Amino acid sequence: MKIDKDKRLVVLDEELEGISPDELKDELPERQPRFIVYSYKYQHDDGRVSYPLCFIFSSPVGCKPEQQMMYAGSKNKLVQTAELTKVFEIRNTEDLTEEWLREKLGFFH
């Protein structure tokens, strides 16, 4: 999702299905923030499978400061409205990997 600056609304930028975290990072703009809601297939050590809904705020280094402020100011309201609990932030799109996401989710189990 991205912010429509003129309308001052968070809008759906693109919807992707069946995509891995590594493929997702290739879809993200390098110099623009984005809000990502990602359903991840998490395989637990005991064999159980869950599908946690993750909120990832991508705010790459090099974004315009006014863009960063606009996104940062909207993040908490969006998280509250969507009732998301697994909230992560990345500053470099290259960091968005399956290993990174599994590590982050590991804190919740």
PDB file of N, CA and C in Angstrom:
ATOM      1  N   MET A   1       0.841  -1.169   0.000  1.00  0.00           N
ATOM      2  CA  MET A   1       0.000   0.000   0.000  1.00  0.00           C
ATOM      3  C   MET A   1       0.890   1.238   0.000  1.00  0.00           C
ATOM      4  N   LYS A   2       0.354   2.285  -0.529  1.00  0.00           N
ATOM      5  CA  LYS A   2       1.089   3.547  -0.537  1.00  0.00           C
ATOM      6  C   LYS A   2       0.138   4.665  -0.134  1.00  0.00           C
ATOM      7  N   ILE A   3       0.705   5.831   0.113  1.00  0.00           N
ATOM      8  CA  ILE A   3      -0.108   6.987   0.472  1.00  0.00           C
ATOM      9  C   ILE A   3      -0.327   7.834  -0.769  1.00  0.00           C
ATOM     10  N   ASP A   4      -1.605   8.125  -1.041  1.00  0.00           N
ATOM     11  CA  ASP A   4      -1.957   9.069  -2.102  1.00  0.00           C
ATOM     12  C   ASP A   4      -1.864  10.454  -1.467  1.00  0.00           C
ATOM     13  N   LYS A   5      -0.802  11.163  -1.825  1.00  0.00           N
ATOM     14  CA  LYS A   5      -0.496  12.453  -1.203  1.00  0.00           C
ATOM     15  C   LYS A   5      -1.621  13.464  -1.392  1.00  0.00           C
ATOM     16  N   ASP A   6      -2.219  13.495  -2.580  1.00  0.00           N
ATOM     17  CA  ASP A   6      -3.265  14.473  -2.870  1.00  0.00           C
ATOM     18  C   ASP A   6      -4.547  14.192  -2.091  1.00  0.00           C
ATOM     19  N   LYS A   7      -4.936  12.919  -2.024  1.00  0.00           N
ATOM     20  CA  LYS A   7      -6.161  12.543  -1.320  1.00  0.00           C
ATOM     21  C   LYS A   7      -5.933  12.317   0.178  1.00  0.00           C
ATOM     22  N   ARG A   8      -4.662  12.232   0.566  1.00  0.00           N
ATOM     23  CA  ARG A   8      -4.298  11.947   1.957  1.00  0.00           C
ATOM     24  C   ARG A   8      -4.935  10.653   2.448  1.00  0.00           C
ATOM     25  N   LEU A   9      -4.826   9.626   1.612  1.00  0.00           N
ATOM     26  CA  LEU A   9      -5.378   8.315   1.928  1.00  0.00           C
ATOM     27  C   LEU A   9      -4.334   7.230   1.669  1.00  0.00           C
ATOM     28  N   VAL A  10      -4.437   6.145   2.441  1.00  0.00           N
ATOM     29  CA  VAL A  10      -3.629   4.964   2.156  1.00  0.00           C
ATOM     30  C   VAL A  10      -4.398   4.159   1.118  1.00  0.00           C
ATOM     31  N   VAL A  11      -3.757   3.858  -0.003  1.00  0.00           N
ATOM     32  CA  VAL A  11      -4.427   3.146  -1.092  1.00  0.00           C
ATOM     33  C   VAL A  11      -3.646   1.878  -1.450  1.00  0.00           C
ATOM     34  N   LEU A  12      -4.368   0.898  -2.000  1.00  0.00           N
ATOM     35  CA  LEU A  12      -3.735  -0.332  -2.453  1.00  0.00           C
ATOM     36  C   LEU A  12      -2.915  -0.024  -3.702  1.00  0.00           C
ATOM     37  N   ASP A  13      -1.634  -0.298  -3.632  1.00  0.00           N
ATOM     38  CA  ASP A  13      -0.737  -0.043  -4.760  1.00  0.00           C
ATOM     39  C   ASP A  13      -0.708  -1.261  -5.677  1.00  0.00           C
ATOM     40  N   GLU A  14      -0.584  -2.443  -5.051  1.00  0.00           N
ATOM     41  CA  GLU A  14      -0.474  -3.668  -5.837  1.00  0.00           C
ATOM     42  C   GLU A  14      -0.824  -4.844  -4.937  1.00  0.00           C
ATOM     43  N   GLU A  15      -1.452  -5.866  -5.519  1.00  0.00           N
ATOM     44  CA  GLU A  15      -1.779  -7.075  -4.776  1.00  0.00           C
ATOM     45  C   GLU A  15      -1.107  -8.257  -5.460  1.00  0.00           C
ATOM     46  N   LEU A  16      -0.310  -8.981  -4.691  1.00  0.00           N
ATOM     47  CA  LEU A  16       0.450 -10.103  -5.234  1.00  0.00           C
ATOM     48  C   LEU A  16       0.077 -11.364  -4.464  1.00  0.00           C
ATOM     49  N   GLU A  17      -0.027 -12.496  -5.172  1.00  0.00           N
ATOM     50  CA  GLU A  17      -0.355 -13.760  -4.517  1.00  0.00           C
ATOM     51  C   GLU A  17       0.730 -14.785  -4.783  1.00  0.00           C
ATOM     52  N   GLY A  18       0.941 -15.682  -3.802  1.00  0.00           N
ATOM     53  CA  GLY A  18       1.894 -16.769  -3.967  1.00  0.00           C
ATOM     54  C   GLY A  18       3.318 -16.296  -4.167  1.00  0.00           C
ATOM     55  N   ILE A  19       3.708 -15.279  -3.425  1.00  0.00           N
ATOM     56  CA  ILE A  19       5.028 -14.674  -3.617  1.00  0.00           C
ATOM     57  C   ILE A  19       5.842 -14.837  -2.330  1.00  0.00           C
ATOM     58  N   SER A  20       7.110 -15.183  -2.472  1.00  0.00           N
ATOM     59  CA  SER A  20       7.986 -15.358  -1.310  1.00  0.00           C
ATOM     60  C   SER A  20       8.501 -13.992  -0.857  1.00  0.00           C
ATOM     61  N   PRO A  21       9.004 -13.915   0.381  1.00  0.00           N
ATOM     62  CA  PRO A  21       9.599 -12.646   0.828  1.00  0.00           C
ATOM     63  C   PRO A  21      10.715 -12.183  -0.108  1.00  0.00           C
ATOM     64  N   ASP A  22      11.508 -13.129  -0.614  1.00  0.00           N
ATOM     65  CA  ASP A  22      12.605 -12.759  -1.514  1.00  0.00           C
ATOM     66  C   ASP A  22      12.086 -12.191  -2.833  1.00  0.00           C
ATOM     67  N   GLU A  23      10.972 -12.720  -3.325  1.00  0.00           N
ATOM     68  CA  GLU A  23      10.369 -12.180  -4.553  1.00  0.00           C
ATOM     69  C   GLU A  23       9.701 -10.843  -4.277  1.00  0.00           C
ATOM     70  N   LEU A  24       9.126 -10.717  -3.084  1.00  0.00           N
ATOM     71  CA  LEU A  24       8.453  -9.473  -2.707  1.00  0.00           C
ATOM     72  C   LEU A  24       9.425  -8.300  -2.698  1.00  0.00           C
ATOM     73  N   LYS A  25      10.625  -8.525  -2.168  1.00  0.00           N
ATOM     74  CA  LYS A  25      11.585  -7.412  -2.084  1.00  0.00           C
ATOM     75  C   LYS A  25      11.926  -6.855  -3.464  1.00  0.00           C
ATOM     76  N   ASP A  26      11.878  -7.714  -4.488  1.00  0.00           N
ATOM     77  CA  ASP A  26      12.165  -7.247  -5.850  1.00  0.00           C
ATOM     78  C   ASP A  26      11.046  -6.374  -6.408  1.00  0.00           C
ATOM     79  N   GLU A  27       9.861  -6.452  -5.809  1.00  0.00           N
ATOM     80  CA  GLU A  27       8.712  -5.661  -6.261  1.00  0.00           C
ATOM     81  C   GLU A  27       8.645  -4.289  -5.583  1.00  0.00           C
ATOM     82  N   LEU A  28       9.416  -4.100  -4.523  1.00  0.00           N
ATOM     83  CA  LEU A  28       9.353  -2.853  -3.761  1.00  0.00           C
ATOM     84  C   LEU A  28      10.187  -1.753  -4.408  1.00  0.00           C
ATOM     85  N   PRO A  29       9.668  -0.523  -4.392  1.00  0.00           N
ATOM     86  CA  PRO A  29      10.480   0.587  -4.904  1.00  0.00           C
ATOM     87  C   PRO A  29      11.683   0.826  -3.984  1.00  0.00           C
ATOM     88  N   GLU A  30      12.811   1.151  -4.590  1.00  0.00           N
ATOM     89  CA  GLU A  30      14.049   1.306  -3.825  1.00  0.00           C
ATOM     90  C   GLU A  30      14.102   2.590  -3.009  1.00  0.00           C
ATOM     91  N   ARG A  31      13.402   3.620  -3.449  1.00  0.00           N
ATOM     92  CA  ARG A  31      13.518   4.922  -2.787  1.00  0.00           C
ATOM     93  C   ARG A  31      12.172   5.493  -2.342  1.00  0.00           C
ATOM     94  N   GLN A  32      11.165   4.625  -2.198  1.00  0.00           N
ATOM     95  CA  GLN A  32       9.854   5.090  -1.746  1.00  0.00           C
ATOM     96  C   GLN A  32       9.333   4.167  -0.654  1.00  0.00           C
ATOM     97  N   PRO A  33       8.742   4.739   0.398  1.00  0.00           N
ATOM     98  CA  PRO A  33       8.182   3.904   1.465  1.00  0.00           C
ATOM     99  C   PRO A  33       6.955   3.138   0.973  1.00  0.00           C
ATOM    100  N   ARG A  34       6.687   2.021   1.629  1.00  0.00           N
ATOM    101  CA  ARG A  34       5.482   1.234   1.347  1.00  0.00           C
ATOM    102  C   ARG A  34       5.028   0.542   2.624  1.00  0.00           C
ATOM    103  N   PHE A  35       3.736   0.305   2.714  1.00  0.00           N
ATOM    104  CA  PHE A  35       3.151  -0.517   3.766  1.00  0.00           C
ATOM    105  C   PHE A  35       2.833  -1.861   3.132  1.00  0.00           C
ATOM    106  N   ILE A  36       3.250  -2.936   3.780  1.00  0.00           N
ATOM    107  CA  ILE A  36       3.033  -4.280   3.236  1.00  0.00           C
ATOM    108  C   ILE A  36       2.278  -5.100   4.274  1.00  0.00           C
ATOM    109  N   VAL A  37       1.201  -5.742   3.855  1.00  0.00           N
ATOM    110  CA  VAL A  37       0.521  -6.722   4.690  1.00  0.00           C
ATOM    111  C   VAL A  37       0.772  -8.059   4.007  1.00  0.00           C
ATOM    112  N   TYR A  38       1.423  -8.963   4.735  1.00  0.00           N
ATOM    113  CA  TYR A  38       1.917 -10.199   4.145  1.00  0.00           C
ATOM    114  C   TYR A  38       1.483 -11.398   4.981  1.00  0.00           C
ATOM    115  N   SER A  39       0.795 -12.325   4.351  1.00  0.00           N
ATOM    116  CA  SER A  39       0.421 -13.578   5.005  1.00  0.00           C
ATOM    117  C   SER A  39       1.517 -14.588   4.708  1.00  0.00           C
ATOM    118  N   TYR A  40       2.173 -15.050   5.769  1.00  0.00           N
ATOM    119  CA  TYR A  40       3.338 -15.916   5.617  1.00  0.00           C
ATOM    120  C   TYR A  40       3.039 -17.320   6.125  1.00  0.00           C
ATOM    121  N   LYS A  41       3.403 -18.326   5.342  1.00  0.00           N
ATOM    122  CA  LYS A  41       3.247 -19.719   5.772  1.00  0.00           C
ATOM    123  C   LYS A  41       4.423 -20.052   6.685  1.00  0.00           C
ATOM    124  N   TYR A  42       4.131 -20.140   7.984  1.00  0.00           N
ATOM    125  CA  TYR A  42       5.161 -20.375   8.993  1.00  0.00           C
ATOM    126  C   TYR A  42       5.116 -21.817   9.467  1.00  0.00           C
ATOM    127  N   GLN A  43       6.187 -22.550   9.226  1.00  0.00           N
ATOM    128  CA  GLN A  43       6.299 -23.956   9.638  1.00  0.00           C
ATOM    129  C   GLN A  43       6.974 -23.988  11.009  1.00  0.00           C
ATOM    130  N   HIS A  44       6.226 -24.412  12.025  1.00  0.00           N
ATOM    131  CA  HIS A  44       6.768 -24.486  13.385  1.00  0.00           C
ATOM    132  C   HIS A  44       7.683 -25.700  13.519  1.00  0.00           C
ATOM    133  N   ASP A  45       8.542 -25.648  14.530  1.00  0.00           N
ATOM    134  CA  ASP A  45       9.481 -26.751  14.771  1.00  0.00           C
ATOM    135  C   ASP A  45       8.769 -28.070  15.053  1.00  0.00           C
ATOM    136  N   ASP A  46       7.561 -27.984  15.629  1.00  0.00           N
ATOM    137  CA  ASP A  46       6.829 -29.222  15.955  1.00  0.00           C
ATOM    138  C   ASP A  46       5.947 -29.713  14.803  1.00  0.00           C
ATOM    139  N   GLY A  47       6.084 -29.083  13.624  1.00  0.00           N
ATOM    140  CA  GLY A  47       5.344 -29.544  12.449  1.00  0.00           C
ATOM    141  C   GLY A  47       4.059 -28.787  12.164  1.00  0.00           C
ATOM    142  N   ARG A  48       3.574 -28.030  13.149  1.00  0.00           N
ATOM    143  CA  ARG A  48       2.355 -27.244  12.908  1.00  0.00           C
ATOM    144  C   ARG A  48       2.638 -26.147  11.877  1.00  0.00           C
ATOM    145  N   VAL A  49       1.581 -25.738  11.190  1.00  0.00           N
ATOM    146  CA  VAL A  49       1.697 -24.650  10.205  1.00  0.00           C
ATOM    147  C   VAL A  49       0.725 -23.551  10.605  1.00  0.00           C
ATOM    148  N   SER A  50       1.198 -22.325  10.569  1.00  0.00           N
ATOM    149  CA  SER A  50       0.306 -21.181  10.798  1.00  0.00           C
ATOM    150  C   SER A  50       0.553 -20.152   9.698  1.00  0.00           C
ATOM    151  N   TYR A  51      -0.369 -19.231   9.585  1.00  0.00           N
ATOM    152  CA  TYR A  51      -0.289 -18.189   8.553  1.00  0.00           C
ATOM    153  C   TYR A  51      -0.392 -16.814   9.196  1.00  0.00           C
ATOM    154  N   PRO A  52       0.671 -16.377   9.894  1.00  0.00           N
ATOM    155  CA  PRO A  52       0.603 -15.071  10.544  1.00  0.00           C
ATOM    156  C   PRO A  52       0.500 -13.941   9.518  1.00  0.00           C
ATOM    157  N   LEU A  53      -0.297 -12.954   9.867  1.00  0.00           N
ATOM    158  CA  LEU A  53      -0.440 -11.766   9.037  1.00  0.00           C
ATOM    159  C   LEU A  53       0.563 -10.739   9.544  1.00  0.00           C
ATOM    160  N   CYS A  54       1.511 -10.381   8.712  1.00  0.00           N
ATOM    161  CA  CYS A  54       2.599  -9.488   9.094  1.00  0.00           C
ATOM    162  C   CYS A  54       2.417  -8.122   8.441  1.00  0.00           C
ATOM    163  N   PHE A  55       2.680  -7.093   9.210  1.00  0.00           N
ATOM    164  CA  PHE A  55       2.697  -5.738   8.675  1.00  0.00           C
ATOM    165  C   PHE A  55       4.160  -5.318   8.609  1.00  0.00           C
ATOM    166  N   ILE A  56       4.610  -4.973   7.417  1.00  0.00           N
ATOM    167  CA  ILE A  56       5.999  -4.558   7.212  1.00  0.00           C
ATOM    168  C   ILE A  56       6.005  -3.139   6.660  1.00  0.00           C
ATOM    169  N   PHE A  57       6.678  -2.259   7.381  1.00  0.00           N
ATOM    170  CA  PHE A  57       6.827  -0.876   6.928  1.00  0.00           C
ATOM    171  C   PHE A  57       8.196  -0.757   6.282  1.00  0.00           C
ATOM    172  N   SER A  58       8.200  -0.567   4.973  1.00  0.00           N
ATOM    173  CA  SER A  58       9.439  -0.403   4.220  1.00  0.00           C
ATOM    174  C   SER A  58       9.697   1.091   4.053  1.00  0.00           C
ATOM    175  N   SER A  59      10.764   1.560   4.668  1.00  0.00           N
ATOM    176  CA  SER A  59      11.133   2.973   4.588  1.00  0.00           C
ATOM    177  C   SER A  59      12.613   3.054   4.236  1.00  0.00           C
ATOM    178  N   PRO A  60      12.916   2.835   2.944  1.00  0.00           N
ATOM    179  CA  PRO A  60      14.327   2.748   2.537  1.00  0.00           C
ATOM    180  C   PRO A  60      15.108   4.032   2.780  1.00  0.00           C
ATOM    181  N   VAL A  61      16.375   3.845   3.102  1.00  0.00           N
ATOM    182  CA  VAL A  61      17.297   4.979   3.206  1.00  0.00           C
ATOM    183  C   VAL A  61      17.298   5.659   1.848  1.00  0.00           C
ATOM    184  N   GLY A  62      17.233   6.976   1.837  1.00  0.00           N
ATOM    185  CA  GLY A  62      17.227   7.703   0.574  1.00  0.00           C
ATOM    186  C   GLY A  62      15.850   8.222   0.191  1.00  0.00           C
ATOM    187  N   CYS A  63      14.822   7.875   0.981  1.00  0.00           N
ATOM    188  CA  CYS A  63      13.480   8.430   0.732  1.00  0.00           C
ATOM    189  C   CYS A  63      13.504   9.924   1.042  1.00  0.00           C
ATOM    190  N   LYS A  64      12.605  10.645   0.423  1.00  0.00           N
ATOM    191  CA  LYS A  64      12.471  12.060   0.743  1.00  0.00           C
ATOM    192  C   LYS A  64      11.976  12.188   2.192  1.00  0.00           C
ATOM    193  N   PRO A  65      12.559  13.109   2.962  1.00  0.00           N
ATOM    194  CA  PRO A  65      12.172  13.257   4.371  1.00  0.00           C
ATOM    195  C   PRO A  65      10.672  13.482   4.565  1.00  0.00           C
ATOM    196  N   GLU A  66      10.042  14.263   3.686  1.00  0.00           N
ATOM    197  CA  GLU A  66       8.598  14.507   3.849  1.00  0.00           C
ATOM    198  C   GLU A  66       7.789  13.226   3.617  1.00  0.00           C
ATOM    199  N   GLN A  67       8.272  12.373   2.714  1.00  0.00           N
ATOM    200  CA  GLN A  67       7.618  11.078   2.497  1.00  0.00           C
ATOM    201  C   GLN A  67       7.751  10.205   3.732  1.00  0.00           C
ATOM    202  N   GLN A  68       8.952  10.142   4.284  1.00  0.00           N
ATOM    203  CA  GLN A  68       9.181   9.333   5.479  1.00  0.00           C
ATOM    204  C   GLN A  68       8.288   9.789   6.619  1.00  0.00           C
ATOM    205  N   MET A  69       8.170  11.081   6.808  1.00  0.00           N
ATOM    206  CA  MET A  69       7.335  11.615   7.891  1.00  0.00           C
ATOM    207  C   MET A  69       5.865  11.279   7.663  1.00  0.00           C
ATOM    208  N   MET A  70       5.401  11.401   6.430  1.00  0.00           N
ATOM    209  CA  MET A  70       4.003  11.125   6.110  1.00  0.00           C
ATOM    210  C   MET A  70       3.679   9.648   6.384  1.00  0.00           C
ATOM    211  N   TYR A  71       4.561   8.761   5.966  1.00  0.00           N
ATOM    212  CA  TYR A  71       4.346   7.324   6.185  1.00  0.00           C
ATOM    213  C   TYR A  71       4.464   6.971   7.664  1.00  0.00           C
ATOM    214  N   ALA A  72       5.495   7.492   8.314  1.00  0.00           N
ATOM    215  CA  ALA A  72       5.699   7.187   9.732  1.00  0.00           C
ATOM    216  C   ALA A  72       4.503   7.673  10.554  1.00  0.00           C
ATOM    217  N   GLY A  73       3.955   8.818  10.180  1.00  0.00           N
ATOM    218  CA  GLY A  73       2.799   9.363  10.890  1.00  0.00           C
ATOM    219  C   GLY A  73       1.526   8.572  10.656  1.00  0.00           C
ATOM    220  N   SER A  74       1.439   7.848   9.573  1.00  0.00           N
ATOM    221  CA  SER A  74       0.238   7.072   9.232  1.00  0.00           C
ATOM    222  C   SER A  74       0.318   5.623   9.709  1.00  0.00           C
ATOM    223  N   LYS A  75       1.524   5.153   9.983  1.00  0.00           N
ATOM    224  CA  LYS A  75       1.745   3.734  10.284  1.00  0.00           C
ATOM    225  C   LYS A  75       0.912   3.240  11.461  1.00  0.00           C
ATOM    226  N   ASN A  76       0.976   3.925  12.594  1.00  0.00           N
ATOM    227  CA  ASN A  76       0.291   3.440  13.796  1.00  0.00           C
ATOM    228  C   ASN A  76      -1.218   3.365  13.615  1.00  0.00           C
ATOM    229  N   LYS A  77      -1.791   4.360  12.965  1.00  0.00           N
ATOM    230  CA  LYS A  77      -3.239   4.354  12.738  1.00  0.00           C
ATOM    231  C   LYS A  77      -3.634   3.184  11.839  1.00  0.00           C
ATOM    232  N   LEU A  78      -2.849   2.927  10.821  1.00  0.00           N
ATOM    233  CA  LEU A  78      -3.123   1.815   9.907  1.00  0.00           C
ATOM    234  C   LEU A  78      -3.025   0.476  10.643  1.00  0.00           C
ATOM    235  N   VAL A  79      -2.003   0.312  11.464  1.00  0.00           N
ATOM    236  CA  VAL A  79      -1.811  -0.921  12.241  1.00  0.00           C
ATOM    237  C   VAL A  79      -2.993  -1.127  13.198  1.00  0.00           C
ATOM    238  N   GLN A  80      -3.422  -0.055  13.864  1.00  0.00           N
ATOM    239  CA  GLN A  80      -4.554  -0.144  14.791  1.00  0.00           C
ATOM    240  C   GLN A  80      -5.847  -0.476  14.057  1.00  0.00           C
ATOM    241  N   THR A  81      -6.096   0.189  12.952  1.00  0.00           N
ATOM    242  CA  THR A  81      -7.327  -0.017  12.181  1.00  0.00           C
ATOM    243  C   THR A  81      -7.403  -1.448  11.665  1.00  0.00           C
ATOM    244  N   ALA A  82      -6.290  -1.976  11.184  1.00  0.00           N
ATOM    245  CA  ALA A  82      -6.265  -3.329  10.636  1.00  0.00           C
ATOM    246  C   ALA A  82      -6.079  -4.394  11.725  1.00  0.00           C
ATOM    247  N   GLU A  83      -5.864  -3.941  12.968  1.00  0.00           N
ATOM    248  CA  GLU A  83      -5.674  -4.839  14.108  1.00  0.00           C
ATOM    249  C   GLU A  83      -4.551  -5.844  13.875  1.00  0.00           C
ATOM    250  N   LEU A  84      -3.433  -5.338  13.394  1.00  0.00           N
ATOM    251  CA  LEU A  84      -2.264  -6.187  13.135  1.00  0.00           C
ATOM    252  C   LEU A  84      -1.346  -6.172  14.356  1.00  0.00           C
ATOM    253  N   THR A  85      -0.779  -7.335  14.686  1.00  0.00           N
ATOM    254  CA  THR A  85       0.079  -7.425  15.871  1.00  0.00           C
ATOM    255  C   THR A  85       1.540  -7.703  15.532  1.00  0.00           C
ATOM    256  N   LYS A  86       1.801  -8.254  14.384  1.00  0.00           N
ATOM    257  CA  LYS A  86       3.177  -8.572  14.001  1.00  0.00           C
ATOM    258  C   LYS A  86       3.674  -7.465  13.070  1.00  0.00           C
ATOM    259  N   VAL A  87       4.288  -6.465  13.680  1.00  0.00           N
ATOM    260  CA  VAL A  87       4.659  -5.239  12.974  1.00  0.00           C
ATOM    261  C   VAL A  87       6.178  -5.128  12.916  1.00  0.00           C
ATOM    262  N   PHE A  88       6.702  -5.008  11.695  1.00  0.00           N
ATOM    263  CA  PHE A  88       8.142  -4.945  11.482  1.00  0.00           C
ATOM    264  C   PHE A  88       8.476  -3.759  10.580  1.00  0.00           C
ATOM    265  N   GLU A  89       9.738  -3.352  10.631  1.00  0.00           N
ATOM    266  CA  GLU A  89      10.181  -2.234   9.796  1.00  0.00           C
ATOM    267  C   GLU A  89      11.509  -2.597   9.150  1.00  0.00           C
ATOM    268  N   ILE A  90      11.650  -2.237   7.892  1.00  0.00           N
ATOM    269  CA  ILE A  90      12.929  -2.414   7.206  1.00  0.00           C
ATOM    270  C   ILE A  90      13.362  -1.080   6.611  1.00  0.00           C
ATOM    271  N   ARG A  91      14.669  -0.850   6.643  1.00  0.00           N
ATOM    272  CA  ARG A  91      15.231   0.382   6.077  1.00  0.00           C
ATOM    273  C   ARG A  91      15.942   0.111   4.757  1.00  0.00           C
ATOM    274  N   ASN A  92      16.151  -1.168   4.471  1.00  0.00           N
ATOM    275  CA  ASN A  92      16.817  -1.556   3.230  1.00  0.00           C
ATOM    276  C   ASN A  92      16.009  -2.714   2.644  1.00  0.00           C
ATOM    277  N   THR A  93      15.485  -2.552   1.442  1.00  0.00           N
ATOM    278  CA  THR A  93      14.636  -3.594   0.857  1.00  0.00           C
ATOM    279  C   THR A  93      15.378  -4.920   0.711  1.00  0.00           C
ATOM    280  N   GLU A  94      16.696  -4.882   0.611  1.00  0.00           N
ATOM    281  CA  GLU A  94      17.477  -6.119   0.501  1.00  0.00           C
ATOM    282  C   GLU A  94      17.375  -6.978   1.758  1.00  0.00           C
ATOM    283  N   ASP A  95      17.010  -6.360   2.881  1.00  0.00           N
ATOM    284  CA  ASP A  95      16.879  -7.099   4.147  1.00  0.00           C
ATOM    285  C   ASP A  95      15.657  -8.011   4.161  1.00  0.00           C
ATOM    286  N   LEU A  96      14.703  -7.772   3.285  1.00  0.00           N
ATOM    287  CA  LEU A  96      13.465  -8.546   3.285  1.00  0.00           C
ATOM    288  C   LEU A  96      13.709  -9.916   2.656  1.00  0.00           C
ATOM    289  N   THR A  97      14.025 -10.871   3.518  1.00  0.00           N
ATOM    290  CA  THR A  97      14.279 -12.242   3.073  1.00  0.00           C
ATOM    291  C   THR A  97      13.448 -13.184   3.934  1.00  0.00           C
ATOM    292  N   GLU A  98      13.342 -14.406   3.492  1.00  0.00           N
ATOM    293  CA  GLU A  98      12.616 -15.414   4.270  1.00  0.00           C
ATOM    294  C   GLU A  98      13.293 -15.615   5.623  1.00  0.00           C
ATOM    295  N   GLU A  99      14.610 -15.630   5.641  1.00  0.00           N
ATOM    296  CA  GLU A  99      15.353 -15.803   6.888  1.00  0.00           C
ATOM    297  C   GLU A  99      15.056 -14.659   7.868  1.00  0.00           C
ATOM    298  N   TRP A 100      15.045 -13.416   7.381  1.00  0.00           N
ATOM    299  CA  TRP A 100      14.746 -12.244   8.207  1.00  0.00           C
ATOM    300  C   TRP A 100      13.344 -12.357   8.801  1.00  0.00           C
ATOM    301  N   LEU A 101      12.372 -12.724   7.967  1.00  0.00           N
ATOM    302  CA  LEU A 101      10.987 -12.807   8.424  1.00  0.00           C
ATOM    303  C   LEU A 101      10.817 -13.934   9.446  1.00  0.00           C
ATOM    304  N   ARG A 102      11.421 -15.072   9.195  1.00  0.00           N
ATOM    305  CA  ARG A 102      11.346 -16.191  10.165  1.00  0.00           C
ATOM    306  C   ARG A 102      11.960 -15.802  11.500  1.00  0.00           C
ATOM    307  N   GLU A 103      13.077 -15.080  11.435  1.00  0.00           N
ATOM    308  CA  GLU A 103      13.740 -14.621  12.661  1.00  0.00           C
ATOM    309  C   GLU A 103      12.814 -13.672  13.432  1.00  0.00           C
ATOM    310  N   LYS A 104      12.201 -12.734  12.727  1.00  0.00           N
ATOM    311  CA  LYS A 104      11.288 -11.785  13.368  1.00  0.00           C
ATOM    312  C   LYS A 104      10.095 -12.508  13.986  1.00  0.00           C
ATOM    313  N   LEU A 105       9.528 -13.444  13.247  1.00  0.00           N
ATOM    314  CA  LEU A 105       8.360 -14.177  13.735  1.00  0.00           C
ATOM    315  C   LEU A 105       8.717 -15.115  14.880  1.00  0.00           C
ATOM    316  N   GLY A 106       9.953 -15.535  14.967  1.00  0.00           N
ATOM    317  CA  GLY A 106      10.389 -16.417  16.026  1.00  0.00           C
ATOM    318  C   GLY A 106      10.185 -15.837  17.411  1.00  0.00           C
ATOM    319  N   PHE A 107      10.169 -14.509  17.504  1.00  0.00           N
ATOM    320  CA  PHE A 107       9.962 -13.842  18.794  1.00  0.00           C
ATOM    321  C   PHE A 107       8.524 -13.997  19.300  1.00  0.00           C
ATOM    322  N   PHE A 108       7.615 -14.359  18.420  1.00  0.00           N
ATOM    323  CA  PHE A 108       6.210 -14.455  18.784  1.00  0.00           C
ATOM    324  C   PHE A 108       5.819 -15.864  19.225  1.00  0.00           C
ATOM    325  N   HIS A 109       6.732 -16.821  19.124  1.00  0.00           N
ATOM    326  CA  HIS A 109       6.366 -18.221  19.416  1.00  0.00           C
ATOM    327  C   HIS A 109       7.096 -18.755  20.607  1.00  0.00           C
TER     328      HIS A 109
END
